[in-house]
CSV table of C-alpha atoms in Angstrom, one decimal:
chain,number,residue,atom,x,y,z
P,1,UNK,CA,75.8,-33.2,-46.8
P,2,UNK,CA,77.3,-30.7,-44.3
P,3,UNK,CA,80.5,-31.4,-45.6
P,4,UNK,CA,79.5,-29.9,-48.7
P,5,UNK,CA,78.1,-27.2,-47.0
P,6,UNK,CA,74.8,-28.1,-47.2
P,7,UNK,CA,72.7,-28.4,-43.8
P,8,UNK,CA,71.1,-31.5,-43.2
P,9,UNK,CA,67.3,-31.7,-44.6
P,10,UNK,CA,64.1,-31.8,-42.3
P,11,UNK,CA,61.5,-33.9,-44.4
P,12,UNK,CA,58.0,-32.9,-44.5
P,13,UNK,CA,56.1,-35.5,-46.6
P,14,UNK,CA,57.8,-34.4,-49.7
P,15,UNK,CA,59.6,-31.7,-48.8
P,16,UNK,CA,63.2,-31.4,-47.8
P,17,UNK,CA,63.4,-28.2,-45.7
P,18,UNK,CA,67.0,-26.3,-44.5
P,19,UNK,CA,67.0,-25.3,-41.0
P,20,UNK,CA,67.5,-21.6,-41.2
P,21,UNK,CA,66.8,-20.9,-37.5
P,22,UNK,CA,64.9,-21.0,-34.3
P,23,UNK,CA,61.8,-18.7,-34.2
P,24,UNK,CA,60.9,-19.6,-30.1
P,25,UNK,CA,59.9,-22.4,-28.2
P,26,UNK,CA,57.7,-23.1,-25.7
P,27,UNK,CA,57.0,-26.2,-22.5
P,28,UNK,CA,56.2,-28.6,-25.7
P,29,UNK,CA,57.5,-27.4,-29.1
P,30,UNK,CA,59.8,-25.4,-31.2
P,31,UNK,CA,59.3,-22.9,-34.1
P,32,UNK,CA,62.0,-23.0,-36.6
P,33,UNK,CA,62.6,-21.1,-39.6
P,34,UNK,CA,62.8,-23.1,-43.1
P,35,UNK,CA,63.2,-22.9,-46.5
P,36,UNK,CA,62.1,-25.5,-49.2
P,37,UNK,CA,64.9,-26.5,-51.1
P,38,UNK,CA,62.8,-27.1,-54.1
P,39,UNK,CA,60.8,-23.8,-54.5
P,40,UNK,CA,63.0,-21.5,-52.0
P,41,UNK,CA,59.8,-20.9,-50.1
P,42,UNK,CA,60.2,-20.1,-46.9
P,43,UNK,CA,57.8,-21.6,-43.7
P,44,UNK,CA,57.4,-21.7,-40.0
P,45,UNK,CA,58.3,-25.3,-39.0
P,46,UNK,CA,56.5,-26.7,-35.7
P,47,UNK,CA,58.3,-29.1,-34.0
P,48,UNK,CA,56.4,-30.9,-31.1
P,49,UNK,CA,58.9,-34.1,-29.4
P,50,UNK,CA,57.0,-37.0,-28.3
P,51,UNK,CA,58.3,-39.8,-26.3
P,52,UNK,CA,54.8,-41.7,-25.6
P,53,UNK,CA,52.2,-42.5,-27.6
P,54,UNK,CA,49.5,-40.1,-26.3
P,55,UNK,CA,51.9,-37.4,-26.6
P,56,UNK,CA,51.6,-38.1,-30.7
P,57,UNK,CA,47.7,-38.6,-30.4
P,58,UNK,CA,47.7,-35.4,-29.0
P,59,UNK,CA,49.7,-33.4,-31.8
P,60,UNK,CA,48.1,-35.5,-34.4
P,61,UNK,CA,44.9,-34.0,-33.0
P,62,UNK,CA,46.4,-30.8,-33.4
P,63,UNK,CA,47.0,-31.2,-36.7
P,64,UNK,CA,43.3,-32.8,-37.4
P,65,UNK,CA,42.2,-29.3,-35.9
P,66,UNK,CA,43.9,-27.1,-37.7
P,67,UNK,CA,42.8,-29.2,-41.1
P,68,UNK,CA,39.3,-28.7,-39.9
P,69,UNK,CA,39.1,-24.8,-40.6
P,70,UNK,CA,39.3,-22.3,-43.1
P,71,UNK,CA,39.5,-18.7,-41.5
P,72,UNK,CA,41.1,-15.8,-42.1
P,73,UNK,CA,42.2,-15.6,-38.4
P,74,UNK,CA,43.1,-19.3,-38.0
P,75,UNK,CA,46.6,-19.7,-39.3
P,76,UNK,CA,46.6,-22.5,-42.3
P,77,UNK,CA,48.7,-25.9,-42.0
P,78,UNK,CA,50.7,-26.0,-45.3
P,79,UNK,CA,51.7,-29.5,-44.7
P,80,UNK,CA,52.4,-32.2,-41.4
P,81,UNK,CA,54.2,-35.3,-41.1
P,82,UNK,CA,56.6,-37.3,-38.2
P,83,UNK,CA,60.6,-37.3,-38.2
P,84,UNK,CA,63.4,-38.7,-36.1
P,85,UNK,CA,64.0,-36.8,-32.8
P,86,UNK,CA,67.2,-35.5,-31.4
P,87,UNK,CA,66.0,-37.0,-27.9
P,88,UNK,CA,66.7,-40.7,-27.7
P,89,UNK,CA,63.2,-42.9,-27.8
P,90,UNK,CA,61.3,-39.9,-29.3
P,91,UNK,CA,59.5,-38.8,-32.3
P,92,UNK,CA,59.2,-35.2,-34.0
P,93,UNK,CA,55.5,-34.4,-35.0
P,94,UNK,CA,55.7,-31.4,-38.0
P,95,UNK,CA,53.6,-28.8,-38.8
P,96,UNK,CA,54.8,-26.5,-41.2
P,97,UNK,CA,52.9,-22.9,-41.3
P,98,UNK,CA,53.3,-19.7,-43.6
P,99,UNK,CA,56.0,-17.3,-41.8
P,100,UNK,CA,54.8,-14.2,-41.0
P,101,UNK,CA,58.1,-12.0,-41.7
P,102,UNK,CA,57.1,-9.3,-39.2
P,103,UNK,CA,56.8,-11.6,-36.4
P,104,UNK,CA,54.0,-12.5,-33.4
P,105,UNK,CA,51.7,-10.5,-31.8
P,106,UNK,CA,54.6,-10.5,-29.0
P,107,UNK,CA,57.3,-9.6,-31.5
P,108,UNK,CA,55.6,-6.6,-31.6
P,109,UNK,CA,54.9,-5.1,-28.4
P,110,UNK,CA,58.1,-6.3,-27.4
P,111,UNK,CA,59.2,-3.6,-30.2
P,112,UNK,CA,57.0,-1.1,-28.9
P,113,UNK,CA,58.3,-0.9,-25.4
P,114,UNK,CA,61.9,-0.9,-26.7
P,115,UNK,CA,61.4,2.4,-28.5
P,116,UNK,CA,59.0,3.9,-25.2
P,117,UNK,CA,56.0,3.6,-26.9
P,118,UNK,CA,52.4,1.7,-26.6
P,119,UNK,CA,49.7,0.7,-28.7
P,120,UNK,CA,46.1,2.5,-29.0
P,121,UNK,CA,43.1,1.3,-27.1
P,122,UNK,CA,41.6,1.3,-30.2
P,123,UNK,CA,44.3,-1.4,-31.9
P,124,UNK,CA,44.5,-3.6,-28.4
P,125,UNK,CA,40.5,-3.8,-29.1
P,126,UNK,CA,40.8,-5.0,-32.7
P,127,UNK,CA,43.5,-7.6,-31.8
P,128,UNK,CA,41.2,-8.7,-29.3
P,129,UNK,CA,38.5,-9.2,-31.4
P,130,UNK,CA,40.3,-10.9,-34.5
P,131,UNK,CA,41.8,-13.1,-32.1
P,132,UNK,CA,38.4,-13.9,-30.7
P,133,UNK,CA,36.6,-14.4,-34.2
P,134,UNK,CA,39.7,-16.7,-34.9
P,135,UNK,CA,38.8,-18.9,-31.8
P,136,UNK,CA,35.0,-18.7,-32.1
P,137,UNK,CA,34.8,-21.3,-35.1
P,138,UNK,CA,36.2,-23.7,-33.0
P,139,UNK,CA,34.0,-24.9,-30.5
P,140,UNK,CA,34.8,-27.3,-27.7
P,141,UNK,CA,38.2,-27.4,-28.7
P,142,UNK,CA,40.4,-25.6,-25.8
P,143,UNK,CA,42.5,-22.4,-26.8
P,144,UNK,CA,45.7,-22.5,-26.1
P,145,UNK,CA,46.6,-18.8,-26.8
P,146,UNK,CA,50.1,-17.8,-26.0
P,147,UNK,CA,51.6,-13.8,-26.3
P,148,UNK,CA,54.5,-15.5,-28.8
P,149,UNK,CA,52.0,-17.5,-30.7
């Protein structure tokens, strides 16, 4: 396929999805940008690489999770499945998320302090409280809240 200019698919159950490019990363995963080559629609691809089995269980449980609830300030799984890795003896688990074109909570003050300025007490409160309505439907499952997430 790249030789007629076409990148290489990622599948996603029934989706073939072109790499458009990397969102971040963090100690576990990546974030990719992709587009369905079907509808056009564009998505936030997780990509978590496992090399043992609890490593999967783990991610799969992540995905269980996320399946579980339906809130405005919980972000919604569009669709999951597992792909080849890049790493040899490895496994891709995929999550695939609406994109957010104007970026993470991070994306944003990062933007801030570039031009000098700051957010309002009164907005840093709000965030704080969506993100802590977002985190209160899930109980006994551990947050893993990160600035870039």
């Amino acid at each position: 396929l790249s030789c007629l200019g076409l990148a290489p698919g990622i599948e996603v159950n029934e989706r073939v999805c072109t790499l458009l490019r990397r969102l971040g990363e963090g100690g576990f995963s990546y974030v990719d940008l992709v587009q369905d080559r079907t509808t056009g629609s564009r998505y936030a691809l997780k990509r978590v690489t496992c090399s043992e089995d609890r490593e999967i269980q783990r991610a799969q449980q992540e995905i269980k999770n996320y399946k579980l609830f339906s809130h405005p300030n919980i972000i919604p799984l569009v669709d999951s499945g597992m792909g080849p890795s890049s790493k040899p003896d490895s496994r891709e688990v995929l999550m695939l998320f609406p994109l957010y074109e104007r970026g993470t909570l991070l994306d944003f003050v990062e933007k801030l302090i570039s031009h000098g300025e700051h957010m309002r007490i009164d907005d840093v409160i709000s965030m704080f409280k969506a993100i802590a309505c977002g985190t209160k439907p899930v109980p006994g499952i551990t947050c893993g809240l990160q600035p870039g997430g």
